[in-house]
Tab-separated table of N, CA and C in Angstrom:
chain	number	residue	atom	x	y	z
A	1	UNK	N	125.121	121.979	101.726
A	1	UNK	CA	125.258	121.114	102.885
A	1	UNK	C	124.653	119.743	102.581
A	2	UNK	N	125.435	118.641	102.685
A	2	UNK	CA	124.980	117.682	102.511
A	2	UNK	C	124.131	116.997	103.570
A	3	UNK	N	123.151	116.112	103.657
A	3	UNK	CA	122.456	115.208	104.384
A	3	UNK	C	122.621	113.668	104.407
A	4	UNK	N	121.679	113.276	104.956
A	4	UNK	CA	121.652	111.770	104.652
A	4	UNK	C	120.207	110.841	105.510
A	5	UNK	N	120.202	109.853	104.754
A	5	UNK	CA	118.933	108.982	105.590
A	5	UNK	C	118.909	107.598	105.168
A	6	UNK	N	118.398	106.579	106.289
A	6	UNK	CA	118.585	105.355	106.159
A	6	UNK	C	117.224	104.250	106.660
A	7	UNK	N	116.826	103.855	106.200
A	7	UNK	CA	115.673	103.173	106.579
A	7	UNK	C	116.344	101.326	106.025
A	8	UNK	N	116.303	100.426	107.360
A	8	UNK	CA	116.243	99.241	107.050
A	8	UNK	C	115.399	98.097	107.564
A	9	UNK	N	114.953	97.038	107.147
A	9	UNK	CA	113.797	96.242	107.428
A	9	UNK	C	113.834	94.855	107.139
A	10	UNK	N	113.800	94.199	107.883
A	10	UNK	CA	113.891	92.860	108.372
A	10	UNK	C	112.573	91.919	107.646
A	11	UNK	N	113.272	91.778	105.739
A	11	UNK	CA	111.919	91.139	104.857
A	11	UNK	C	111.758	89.370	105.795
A	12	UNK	N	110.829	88.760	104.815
A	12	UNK	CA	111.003	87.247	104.903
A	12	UNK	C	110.949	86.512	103.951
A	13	UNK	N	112.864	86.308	103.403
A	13	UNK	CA	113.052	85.539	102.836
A	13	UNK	C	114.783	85.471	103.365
A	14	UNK	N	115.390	84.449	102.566
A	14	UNK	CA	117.045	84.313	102.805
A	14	UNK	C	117.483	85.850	102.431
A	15	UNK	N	118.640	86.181	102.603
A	15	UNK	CA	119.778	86.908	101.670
A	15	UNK	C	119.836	86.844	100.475
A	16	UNK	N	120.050	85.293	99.753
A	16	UNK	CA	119.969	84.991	98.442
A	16	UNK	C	119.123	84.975	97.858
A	17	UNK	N	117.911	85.290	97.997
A	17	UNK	CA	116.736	84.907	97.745
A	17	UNK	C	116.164	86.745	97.385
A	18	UNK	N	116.627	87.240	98.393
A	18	UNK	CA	116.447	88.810	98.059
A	18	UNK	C	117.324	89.539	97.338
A	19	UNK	N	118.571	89.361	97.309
A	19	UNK	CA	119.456	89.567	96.268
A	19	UNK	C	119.117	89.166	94.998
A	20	UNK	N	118.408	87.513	94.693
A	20	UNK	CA	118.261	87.722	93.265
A	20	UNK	C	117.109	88.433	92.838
A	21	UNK	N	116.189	89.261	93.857
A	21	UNK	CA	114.571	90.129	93.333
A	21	UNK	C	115.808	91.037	93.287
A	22	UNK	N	116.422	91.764	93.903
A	22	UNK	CA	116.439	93.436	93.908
A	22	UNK	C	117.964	93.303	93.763
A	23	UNK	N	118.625	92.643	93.209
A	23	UNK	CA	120.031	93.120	92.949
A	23	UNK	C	120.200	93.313	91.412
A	24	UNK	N	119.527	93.374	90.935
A	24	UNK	CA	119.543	93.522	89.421
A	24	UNK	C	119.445	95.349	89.242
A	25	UNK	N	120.487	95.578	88.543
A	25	UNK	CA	120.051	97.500	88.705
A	25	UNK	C	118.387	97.171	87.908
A	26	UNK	N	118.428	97.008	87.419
A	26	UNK	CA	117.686	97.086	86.169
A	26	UNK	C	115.761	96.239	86.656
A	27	UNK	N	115.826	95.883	87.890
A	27	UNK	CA	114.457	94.997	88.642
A	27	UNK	C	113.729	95.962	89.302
A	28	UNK	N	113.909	97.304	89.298
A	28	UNK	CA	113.002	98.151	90.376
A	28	UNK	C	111.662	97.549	90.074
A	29	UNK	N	111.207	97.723	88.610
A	29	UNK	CA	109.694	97.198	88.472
A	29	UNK	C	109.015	95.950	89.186
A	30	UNK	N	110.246	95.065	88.991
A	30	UNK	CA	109.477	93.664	89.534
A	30	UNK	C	109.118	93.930	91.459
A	31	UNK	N	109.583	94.928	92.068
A	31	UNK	CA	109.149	95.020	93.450
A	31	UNK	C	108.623	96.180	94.113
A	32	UNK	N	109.353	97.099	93.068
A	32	UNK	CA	108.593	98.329	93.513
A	32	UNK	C	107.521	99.632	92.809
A	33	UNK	N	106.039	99.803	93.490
A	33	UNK	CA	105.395	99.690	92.885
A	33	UNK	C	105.047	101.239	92.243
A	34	UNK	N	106.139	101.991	93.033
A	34	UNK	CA	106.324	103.316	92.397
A	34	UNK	C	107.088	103.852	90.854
A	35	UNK	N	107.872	102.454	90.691
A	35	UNK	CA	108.638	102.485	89.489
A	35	UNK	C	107.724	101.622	88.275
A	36	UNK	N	106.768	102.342	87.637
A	36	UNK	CA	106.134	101.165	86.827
A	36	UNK	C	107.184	100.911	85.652
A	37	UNK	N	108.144	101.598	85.210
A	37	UNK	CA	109.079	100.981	83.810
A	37	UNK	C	110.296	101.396	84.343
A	38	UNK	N	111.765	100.298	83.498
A	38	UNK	CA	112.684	101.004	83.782
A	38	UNK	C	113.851	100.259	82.517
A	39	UNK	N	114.505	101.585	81.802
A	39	UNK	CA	115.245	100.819	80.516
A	39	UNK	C	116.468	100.571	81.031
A	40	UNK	N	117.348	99.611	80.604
A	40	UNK	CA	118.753	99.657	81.157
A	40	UNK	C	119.042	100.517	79.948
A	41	UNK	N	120.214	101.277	79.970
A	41	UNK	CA	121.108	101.887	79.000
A	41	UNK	C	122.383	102.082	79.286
A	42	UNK	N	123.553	102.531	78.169
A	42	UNK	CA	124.879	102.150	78.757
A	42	UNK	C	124.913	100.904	78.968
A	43	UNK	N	124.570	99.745	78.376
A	43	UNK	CA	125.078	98.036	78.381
A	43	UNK	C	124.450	97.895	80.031
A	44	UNK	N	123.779	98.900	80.815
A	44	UNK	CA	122.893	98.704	82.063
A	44	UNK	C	123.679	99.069	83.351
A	45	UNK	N	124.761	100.201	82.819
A	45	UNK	CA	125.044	100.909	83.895
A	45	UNK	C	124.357	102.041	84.068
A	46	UNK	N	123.403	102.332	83.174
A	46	UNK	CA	122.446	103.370	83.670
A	46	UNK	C	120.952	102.592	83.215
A	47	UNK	N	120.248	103.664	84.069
A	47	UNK	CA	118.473	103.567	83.788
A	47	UNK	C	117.869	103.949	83.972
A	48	UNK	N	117.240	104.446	82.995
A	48	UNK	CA	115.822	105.381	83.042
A	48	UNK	C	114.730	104.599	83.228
A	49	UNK	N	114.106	105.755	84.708
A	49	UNK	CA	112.558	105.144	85.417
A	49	UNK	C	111.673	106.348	85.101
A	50	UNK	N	110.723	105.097	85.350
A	50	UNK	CA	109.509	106.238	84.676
A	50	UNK	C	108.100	105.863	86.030
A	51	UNK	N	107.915	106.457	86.558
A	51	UNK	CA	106.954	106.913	87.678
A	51	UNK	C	105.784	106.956	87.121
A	52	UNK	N	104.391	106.792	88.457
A	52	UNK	CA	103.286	106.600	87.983
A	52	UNK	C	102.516	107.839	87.144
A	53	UNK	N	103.336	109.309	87.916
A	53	UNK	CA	102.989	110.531	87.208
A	53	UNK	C	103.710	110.880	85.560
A	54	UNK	N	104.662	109.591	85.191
A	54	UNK	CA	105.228	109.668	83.772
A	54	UNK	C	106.870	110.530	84.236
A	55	UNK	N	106.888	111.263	85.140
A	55	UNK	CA	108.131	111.573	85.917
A	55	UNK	C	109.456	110.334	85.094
A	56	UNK	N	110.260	111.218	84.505
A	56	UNK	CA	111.419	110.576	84.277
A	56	UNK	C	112.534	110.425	85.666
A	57	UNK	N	113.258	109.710	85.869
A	57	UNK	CA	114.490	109.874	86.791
A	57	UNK	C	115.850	108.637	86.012
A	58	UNK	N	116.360	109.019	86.045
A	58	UNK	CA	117.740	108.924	85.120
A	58	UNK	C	118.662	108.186	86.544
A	59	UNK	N	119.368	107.350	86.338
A	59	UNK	CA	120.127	106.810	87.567
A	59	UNK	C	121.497	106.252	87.052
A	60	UNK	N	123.036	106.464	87.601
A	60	UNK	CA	123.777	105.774	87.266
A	60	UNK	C	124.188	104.777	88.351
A	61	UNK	N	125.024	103.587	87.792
A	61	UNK	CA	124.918	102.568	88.800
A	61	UNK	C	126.880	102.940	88.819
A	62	UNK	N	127.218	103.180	90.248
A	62	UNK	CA	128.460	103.850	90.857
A	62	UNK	C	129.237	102.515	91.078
A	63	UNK	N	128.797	101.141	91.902
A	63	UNK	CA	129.164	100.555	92.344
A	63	UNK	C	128.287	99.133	92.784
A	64	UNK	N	128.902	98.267	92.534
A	64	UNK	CA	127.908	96.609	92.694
A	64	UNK	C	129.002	95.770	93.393
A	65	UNK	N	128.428	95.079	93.970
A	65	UNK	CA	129.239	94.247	94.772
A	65	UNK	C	128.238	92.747	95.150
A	66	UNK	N	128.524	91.866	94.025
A	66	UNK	CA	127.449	90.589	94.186
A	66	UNK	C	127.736	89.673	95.118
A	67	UNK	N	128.963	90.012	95.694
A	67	UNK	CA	129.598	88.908	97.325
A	67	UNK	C	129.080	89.673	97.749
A	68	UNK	N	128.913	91.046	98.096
A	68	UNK	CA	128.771	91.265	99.380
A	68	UNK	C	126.911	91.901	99.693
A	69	UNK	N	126.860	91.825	97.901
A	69	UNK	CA	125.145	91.979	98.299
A	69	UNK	C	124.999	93.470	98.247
A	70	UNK	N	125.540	94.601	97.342
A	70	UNK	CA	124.638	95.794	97.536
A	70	UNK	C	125.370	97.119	96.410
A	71	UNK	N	124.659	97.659	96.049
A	71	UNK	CA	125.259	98.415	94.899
A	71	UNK	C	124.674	100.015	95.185
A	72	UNK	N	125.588	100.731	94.612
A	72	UNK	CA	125.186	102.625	95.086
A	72	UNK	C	124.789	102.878	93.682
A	73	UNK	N	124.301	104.100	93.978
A	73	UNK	CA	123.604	104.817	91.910
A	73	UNK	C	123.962	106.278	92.345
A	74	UNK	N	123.987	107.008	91.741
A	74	UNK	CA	123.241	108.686	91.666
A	74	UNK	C	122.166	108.747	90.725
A	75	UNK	N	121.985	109.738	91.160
A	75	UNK	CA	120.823	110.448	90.498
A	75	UNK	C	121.517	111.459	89.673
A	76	UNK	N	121.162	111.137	88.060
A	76	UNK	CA	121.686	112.064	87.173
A	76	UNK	C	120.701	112.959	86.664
A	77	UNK	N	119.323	112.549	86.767
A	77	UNK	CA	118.117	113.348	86.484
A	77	UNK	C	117.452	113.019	86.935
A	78	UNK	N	115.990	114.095	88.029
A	78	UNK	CA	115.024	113.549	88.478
A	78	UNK	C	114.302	114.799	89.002
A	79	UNK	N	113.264	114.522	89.189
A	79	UNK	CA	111.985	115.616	89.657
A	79	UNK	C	112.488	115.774	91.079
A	80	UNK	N	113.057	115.708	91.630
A	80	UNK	CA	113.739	115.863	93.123
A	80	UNK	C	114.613	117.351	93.205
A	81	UNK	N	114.345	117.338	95.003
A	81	UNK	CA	114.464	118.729	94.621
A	81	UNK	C	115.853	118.880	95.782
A	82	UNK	N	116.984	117.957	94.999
A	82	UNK	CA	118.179	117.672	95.587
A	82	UNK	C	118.980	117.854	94.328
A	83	UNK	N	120.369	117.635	95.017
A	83	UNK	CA	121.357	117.584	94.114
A	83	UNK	C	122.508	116.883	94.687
A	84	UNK	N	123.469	115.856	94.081
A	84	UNK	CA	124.668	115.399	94.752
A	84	UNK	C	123.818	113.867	95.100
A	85	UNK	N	123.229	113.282	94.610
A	85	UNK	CA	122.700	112.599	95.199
A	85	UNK	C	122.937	111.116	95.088
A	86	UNK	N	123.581	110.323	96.060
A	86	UNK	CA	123.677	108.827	96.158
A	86	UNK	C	123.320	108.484	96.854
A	87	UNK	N	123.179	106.555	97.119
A	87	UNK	CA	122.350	105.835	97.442
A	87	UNK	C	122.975	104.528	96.945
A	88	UNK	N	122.318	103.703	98.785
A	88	UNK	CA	123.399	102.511	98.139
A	88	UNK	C	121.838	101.417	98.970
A	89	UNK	N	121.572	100.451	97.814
A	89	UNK	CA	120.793	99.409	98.359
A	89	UNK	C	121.296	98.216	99.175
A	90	UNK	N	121.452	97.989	100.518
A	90	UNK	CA	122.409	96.378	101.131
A	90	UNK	C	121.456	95.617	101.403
A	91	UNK	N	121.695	94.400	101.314
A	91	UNK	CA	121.360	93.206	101.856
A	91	UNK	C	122.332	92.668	102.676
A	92	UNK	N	121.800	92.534	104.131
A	92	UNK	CA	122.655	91.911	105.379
A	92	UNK	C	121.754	90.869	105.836
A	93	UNK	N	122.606	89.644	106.041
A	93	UNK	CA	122.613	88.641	106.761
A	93	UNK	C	121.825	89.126	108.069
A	94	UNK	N	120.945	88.011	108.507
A	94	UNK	CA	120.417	88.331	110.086
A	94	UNK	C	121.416	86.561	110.855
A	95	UNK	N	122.057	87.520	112.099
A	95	UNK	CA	123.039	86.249	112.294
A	95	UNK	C	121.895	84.833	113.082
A	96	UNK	N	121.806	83.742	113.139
A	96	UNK	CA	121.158	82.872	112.995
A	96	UNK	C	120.107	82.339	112.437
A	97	UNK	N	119.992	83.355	111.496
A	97	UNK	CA	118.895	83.050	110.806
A	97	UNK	C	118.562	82.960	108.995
A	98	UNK	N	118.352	82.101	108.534
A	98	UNK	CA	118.411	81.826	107.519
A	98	UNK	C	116.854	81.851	106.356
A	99	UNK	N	116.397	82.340	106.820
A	99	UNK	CA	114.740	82.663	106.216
A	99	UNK	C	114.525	83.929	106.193
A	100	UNK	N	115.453	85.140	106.907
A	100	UNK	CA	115.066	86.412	106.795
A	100	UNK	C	116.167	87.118	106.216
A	101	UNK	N	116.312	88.370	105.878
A	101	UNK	CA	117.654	89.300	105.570
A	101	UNK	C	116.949	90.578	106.077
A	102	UNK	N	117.846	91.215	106.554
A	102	UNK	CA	117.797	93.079	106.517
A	102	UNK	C	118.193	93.815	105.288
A	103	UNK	N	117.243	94.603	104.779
A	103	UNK	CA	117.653	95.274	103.340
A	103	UNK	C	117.637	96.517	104.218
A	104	UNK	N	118.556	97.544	103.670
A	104	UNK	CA	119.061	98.777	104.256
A	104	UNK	C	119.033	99.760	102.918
A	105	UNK	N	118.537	101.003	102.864
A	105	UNK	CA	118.216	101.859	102.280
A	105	UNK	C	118.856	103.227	102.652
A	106	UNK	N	119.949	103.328	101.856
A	106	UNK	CA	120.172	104.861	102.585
A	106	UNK	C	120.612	105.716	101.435
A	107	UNK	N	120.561	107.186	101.908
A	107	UNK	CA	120.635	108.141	100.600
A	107	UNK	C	121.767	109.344	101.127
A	108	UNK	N	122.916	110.085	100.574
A	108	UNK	CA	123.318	111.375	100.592
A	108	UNK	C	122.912	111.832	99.741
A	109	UNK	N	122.774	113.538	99.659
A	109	UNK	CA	122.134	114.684	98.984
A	109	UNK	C	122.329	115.381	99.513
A	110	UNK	N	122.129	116.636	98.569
A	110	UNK	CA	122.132	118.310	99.347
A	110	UNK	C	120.936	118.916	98.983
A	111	UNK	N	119.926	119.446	99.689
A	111	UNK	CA	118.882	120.226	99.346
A	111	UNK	C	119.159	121.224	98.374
A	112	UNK	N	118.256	121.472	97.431
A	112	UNK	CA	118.258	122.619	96.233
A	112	UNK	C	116.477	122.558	96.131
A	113	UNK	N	116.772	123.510	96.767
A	113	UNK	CA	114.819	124.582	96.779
A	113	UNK	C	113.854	124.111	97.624
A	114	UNK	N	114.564	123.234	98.980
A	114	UNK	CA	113.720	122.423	100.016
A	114	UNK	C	114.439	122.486	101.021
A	115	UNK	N	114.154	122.714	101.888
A	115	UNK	CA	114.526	122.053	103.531
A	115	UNK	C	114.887	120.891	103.820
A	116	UNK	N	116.305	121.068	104.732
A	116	UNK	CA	116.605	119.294	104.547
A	116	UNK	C	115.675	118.448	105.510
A	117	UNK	N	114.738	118.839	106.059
A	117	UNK	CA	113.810	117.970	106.890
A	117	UNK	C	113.207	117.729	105.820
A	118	UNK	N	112.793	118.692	104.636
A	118	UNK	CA	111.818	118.062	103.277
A	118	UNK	C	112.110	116.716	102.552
A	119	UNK	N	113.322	117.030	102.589
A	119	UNK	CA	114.311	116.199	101.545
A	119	UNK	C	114.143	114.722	102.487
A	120	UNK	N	114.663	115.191	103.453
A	120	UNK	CA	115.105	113.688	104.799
A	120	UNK	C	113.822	113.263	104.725
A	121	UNK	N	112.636	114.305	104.846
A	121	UNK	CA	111.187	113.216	104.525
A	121	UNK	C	110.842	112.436	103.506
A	122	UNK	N	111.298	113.138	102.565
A	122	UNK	CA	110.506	112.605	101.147
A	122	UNK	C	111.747	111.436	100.608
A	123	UNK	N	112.714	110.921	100.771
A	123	UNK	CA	113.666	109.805	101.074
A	123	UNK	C	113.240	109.060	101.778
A	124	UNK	N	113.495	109.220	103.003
A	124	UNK	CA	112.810	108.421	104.185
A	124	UNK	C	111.131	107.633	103.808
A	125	UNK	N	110.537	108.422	103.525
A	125	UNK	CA	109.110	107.774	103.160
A	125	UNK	C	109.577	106.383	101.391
A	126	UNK	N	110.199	107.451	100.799
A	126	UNK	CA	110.425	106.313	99.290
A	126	UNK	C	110.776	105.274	100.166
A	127	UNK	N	112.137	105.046	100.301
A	127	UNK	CA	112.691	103.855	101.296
A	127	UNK	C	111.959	103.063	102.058
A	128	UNK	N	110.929	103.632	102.692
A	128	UNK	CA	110.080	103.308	103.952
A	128	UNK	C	109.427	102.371	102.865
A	129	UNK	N	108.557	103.002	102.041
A	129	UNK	CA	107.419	102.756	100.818
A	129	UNK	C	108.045	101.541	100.277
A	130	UNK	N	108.918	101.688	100.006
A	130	UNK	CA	109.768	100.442	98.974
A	130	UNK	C	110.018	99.396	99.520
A	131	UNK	N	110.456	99.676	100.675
A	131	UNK	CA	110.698	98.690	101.859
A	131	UNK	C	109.292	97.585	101.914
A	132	UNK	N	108.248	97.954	102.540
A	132	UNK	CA	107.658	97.895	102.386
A	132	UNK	C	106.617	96.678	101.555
A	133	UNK	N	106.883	97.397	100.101
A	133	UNK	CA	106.394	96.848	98.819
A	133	UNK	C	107.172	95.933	98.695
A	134	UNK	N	108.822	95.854	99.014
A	134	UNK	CA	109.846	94.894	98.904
A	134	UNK	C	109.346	93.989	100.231
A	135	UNK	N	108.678	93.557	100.704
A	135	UNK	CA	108.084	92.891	101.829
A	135	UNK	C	106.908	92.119	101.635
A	136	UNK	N	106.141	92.817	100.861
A	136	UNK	CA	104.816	92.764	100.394
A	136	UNK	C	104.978	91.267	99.616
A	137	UNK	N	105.727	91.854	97.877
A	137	UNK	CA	106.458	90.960	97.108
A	137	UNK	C	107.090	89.376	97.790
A	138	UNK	N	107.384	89.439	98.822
A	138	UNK	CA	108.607	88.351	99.579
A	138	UNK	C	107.813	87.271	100.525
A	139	UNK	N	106.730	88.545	100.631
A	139	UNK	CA	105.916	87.328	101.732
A	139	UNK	C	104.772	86.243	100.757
């Protein structure tokens, strides 16, 4: 059975301005502080992250879209205790306003050896967390 979860947050900076920190597959490090390394491979349609516990997670990049600001991955390997798993990072426009953007965080998956309230938590909090740190970085 599949799930899903979405956490989005209203940073302070432009659209463009947050697109060029976090639209790079390959920038988790520069904002987020759970990802301390990350290699591009495959010419940087994939990348291996490496976590503060040394935790590998393996990611392919599904889809990018630099007009419209937001790209999906799966998860091809990871200490997670899901399976099926995508995720798409957006950057949206806030309408009159030109100093802020909404970054939107959302994930599908299917639980494998957890409860999907486990799963919906432990997503929900990364996102939340990242969010966050992606805020931290901006201000």
């Amino acid at each position: 059975m599949t799930t899903s979860t979405s956490v989005g947050r209203v940073v302070p900076a432009s659209p463009e301005r947050v697109w060029q920190l976090i639209g790079g597959f390959d920038s988790l490090p520069d904002w987020l502080p759970y990802i301390a390394e990350s290699t591009a491979l495959e010419g940087g349609r994939v990348r291996r992250l490496a976590n503060p516990d040394g935790e590998v997670i393996v990611e392919r990049l599904v889809d990018f879209n630099e007009t419209e600001r937001h790209y999906s991955y799966a998860i091809l390997e990871a200490p997670f205790p899901v399976v099926g798993y995508n995720s798409t990072l957006r950057v949206h426009e806030v309408p009159g306003r030109k100093d802020v953007a909404e970054v939107q965080w959302s994930g599908r998956f299917a639980p494998q050896g957890a409860s999907e309230d486990e799963v919906v938590a432990l997503f929900s909090g990364i996102y939340r967390d990242g969010l966050d740190a992606l805020d931290k970085t901006l201000s």
